[in-house]
Amino acid sequence: MKKKVVVQLPRQANPQELRLRYAEELEALDSVAEIVEVDGSTEESFIEGAQDADALLTSWGINITRKIIE
């Protein structure tokens, strides 16, 4: 079973398919993980989408707070 890796949907996302937007990440993870975009406009919406995630990928946008980690 593949792991769930959550990424924050960028506020100004390019109108591309997930496979195009995360081509480099999928190259490394595709055999072991599913990448799922979640709404990161608020901490609560991010937590809701990421609550069962095995990993988070983020580089900017939402701050990964203690509340998100717990």
PDB file of C-alpha atoms in Angstrom:
ATOM      1  CA  MET A   1       0.000   0.000   0.000  1.00  0.00           C
ATOM      2  CA  LYS A   2       1.317   3.431  -0.939  1.00  0.00           C
ATOM      3  CA  LYS A   3       1.917   6.080   1.710  1.00  0.00           C
ATOM      4  CA  LYS A   4      -0.057   9.343   1.632  1.00  0.00           C
ATOM      5  CA  VAL A   5       2.128  12.408   1.094  1.00  0.00           C
ATOM      6  CA  VAL A   6       0.283  15.710   1.472  1.00  0.00           C
ATOM      7  CA  VAL A   7       1.291  18.906  -0.303  1.00  0.00           C
ATOM      8  CA  GLN A   8      -0.285  22.310   0.105  1.00  0.00           C
ATOM      9  CA  LEU A   9      -2.150  23.520  -2.944  1.00  0.00           C
ATOM     10  CA  PRO A  10      -0.357  26.771  -3.815  1.00  0.00           C
ATOM     11  CA  ARG A  11      -2.492  29.916  -3.592  1.00  0.00           C
ATOM     12  CA  GLN A  12      -1.560  30.755  -7.174  1.00  0.00           C
ATOM     13  CA  ALA A  13      -1.274  27.257  -8.569  1.00  0.00           C
ATOM     14  CA  ASN A  14      -0.573  26.793 -12.232  1.00  0.00           C
ATOM     15  CA  PRO A  15      -3.587  25.248 -13.922  1.00  0.00           C
ATOM     16  CA  GLN A  16      -1.733  21.997 -14.482  1.00  0.00           C
ATOM     17  CA  GLU A  17      -2.533  18.459 -13.578  1.00  0.00           C
ATOM     18  CA  LEU A  18      -1.004  17.176 -10.362  1.00  0.00           C
ATOM     19  CA  ARG A  19       1.350  14.921 -12.353  1.00  0.00           C
ATOM     20  CA  LEU A  20       2.801  17.941 -14.157  1.00  0.00           C
ATOM     21  CA  ARG A  21       2.966  20.228 -11.125  1.00  0.00           C
ATOM     22  CA  TYR A  22       4.800  17.603  -9.031  1.00  0.00           C
ATOM     23  CA  ALA A  23       6.751  15.775 -11.738  1.00  0.00           C
ATOM     24  CA  GLU A  24      10.044  15.854  -9.831  1.00  0.00           C
ATOM     25  CA  GLU A  25       8.492  14.684  -6.570  1.00  0.00           C
ATOM     26  CA  LEU A  26       6.623  11.902  -8.330  1.00  0.00           C
ATOM     27  CA  GLU A  27       9.787  10.760 -10.053  1.00  0.00           C
ATOM     28  CA  ALA A  28      11.228   9.993  -6.633  1.00  0.00           C
ATOM     29  CA  LEU A  29       8.075   8.887  -4.800  1.00  0.00           C
ATOM     30  CA  ASP A  30       5.659   7.372  -7.323  1.00  0.00           C
ATOM     31  CA  SER A  31       6.477   3.757  -6.497  1.00  0.00           C
ATOM     32  CA  VAL A  32       5.936   4.216  -2.750  1.00  0.00           C
ATOM     33  CA  ALA A  33       3.610   7.184  -2.234  1.00  0.00           C
ATOM     34  CA  GLU A  34       0.525   8.963  -3.482  1.00  0.00           C
ATOM     35  CA  ILE A  35       0.789  12.760  -3.558  1.00  0.00           C
ATOM     36  CA  VAL A  36      -2.391  14.511  -2.477  1.00  0.00           C
ATOM     37  CA  GLU A  37      -2.945  18.274  -2.621  1.00  0.00           C
ATOM     38  CA  VAL A  38      -4.873  19.822   0.253  1.00  0.00           C
ATOM     39  CA  ASP A  39      -6.286  23.279   0.851  1.00  0.00           C
ATOM     40  CA  GLY A  40      -3.808  25.280   2.888  1.00  0.00           C
ATOM     41  CA  SER A  41      -5.732  28.542   3.015  1.00  0.00           C
ATOM     42  CA  THR A  42      -6.321  28.014   6.739  1.00  0.00           C
ATOM     43  CA  GLU A  43      -4.663  25.883   9.376  1.00  0.00           C
ATOM     44  CA  GLU A  44      -7.955  24.056   9.974  1.00  0.00           C
ATOM     45  CA  SER A  45      -8.485  23.146   6.313  1.00  0.00           C
ATOM     46  CA  PHE A  46      -4.906  21.905   6.060  1.00  0.00           C
ATOM     47  CA  ILE A  47      -5.323  19.752   9.179  1.00  0.00           C
ATOM     48  CA  GLU A  48      -8.566  18.299   7.823  1.00  0.00           C
ATOM     49  CA  GLY A  49      -6.911  17.275   4.560  1.00  0.00           C
ATOM     50  CA  ALA A  50      -3.680  16.065   6.125  1.00  0.00           C
ATOM     51  CA  GLN A  51      -4.924  14.285   9.238  1.00  0.00           C
ATOM     52  CA  ASP A  52      -4.169  10.785   7.908  1.00  0.00           C
ATOM     53  CA  ALA A  53      -1.007  11.713   6.003  1.00  0.00           C
ATOM     54  CA  ASP A  54       2.213   9.770   6.353  1.00  0.00           C
ATOM     55  CA  ALA A  55       4.299  12.795   5.317  1.00  0.00           C
ATOM     56  CA  LEU A  56       4.030  16.491   4.424  1.00  0.00           C
ATOM     57  CA  LEU A  57       5.855  18.301   1.643  1.00  0.00           C
ATOM     58  CA  THR A  58       5.956  22.060   1.853  1.00  0.00           C
ATOM     59  CA  SER A  59       8.344  24.818   0.924  1.00  0.00           C
ATOM     60  CA  TRP A  60       6.279  27.953   1.442  1.00  0.00           C
ATOM     61  CA  GLY A  61       2.770  28.918   2.354  1.00  0.00           C
ATOM     62  CA  ILE A  62       1.357  27.526   5.556  1.00  0.00           C
ATOM     63  CA  ASN A  63       3.548  27.362   8.650  1.00  0.00           C
ATOM     64  CA  ILE A  64       3.783  23.838  10.031  1.00  0.00           C
ATOM     65  CA  THR A  65       2.710  24.540  13.601  1.00  0.00           C
ATOM     66  CA  ARG A  66       2.583  22.282  16.651  1.00  0.00           C
ATOM     67  CA  LYS A  67      -1.204  22.023  16.121  1.00  0.00           C
ATOM     68  CA  ILE A  68      -0.679  20.660  12.594  1.00  0.00           C
ATOM     69  CA  ILE A  69       1.918  18.150  13.749  1.00  0.00           C
ATOM     70  CA  GLU A  70      -0.212  16.870  16.621  1.00  0.00           C
TER      71      GLU A  70
END
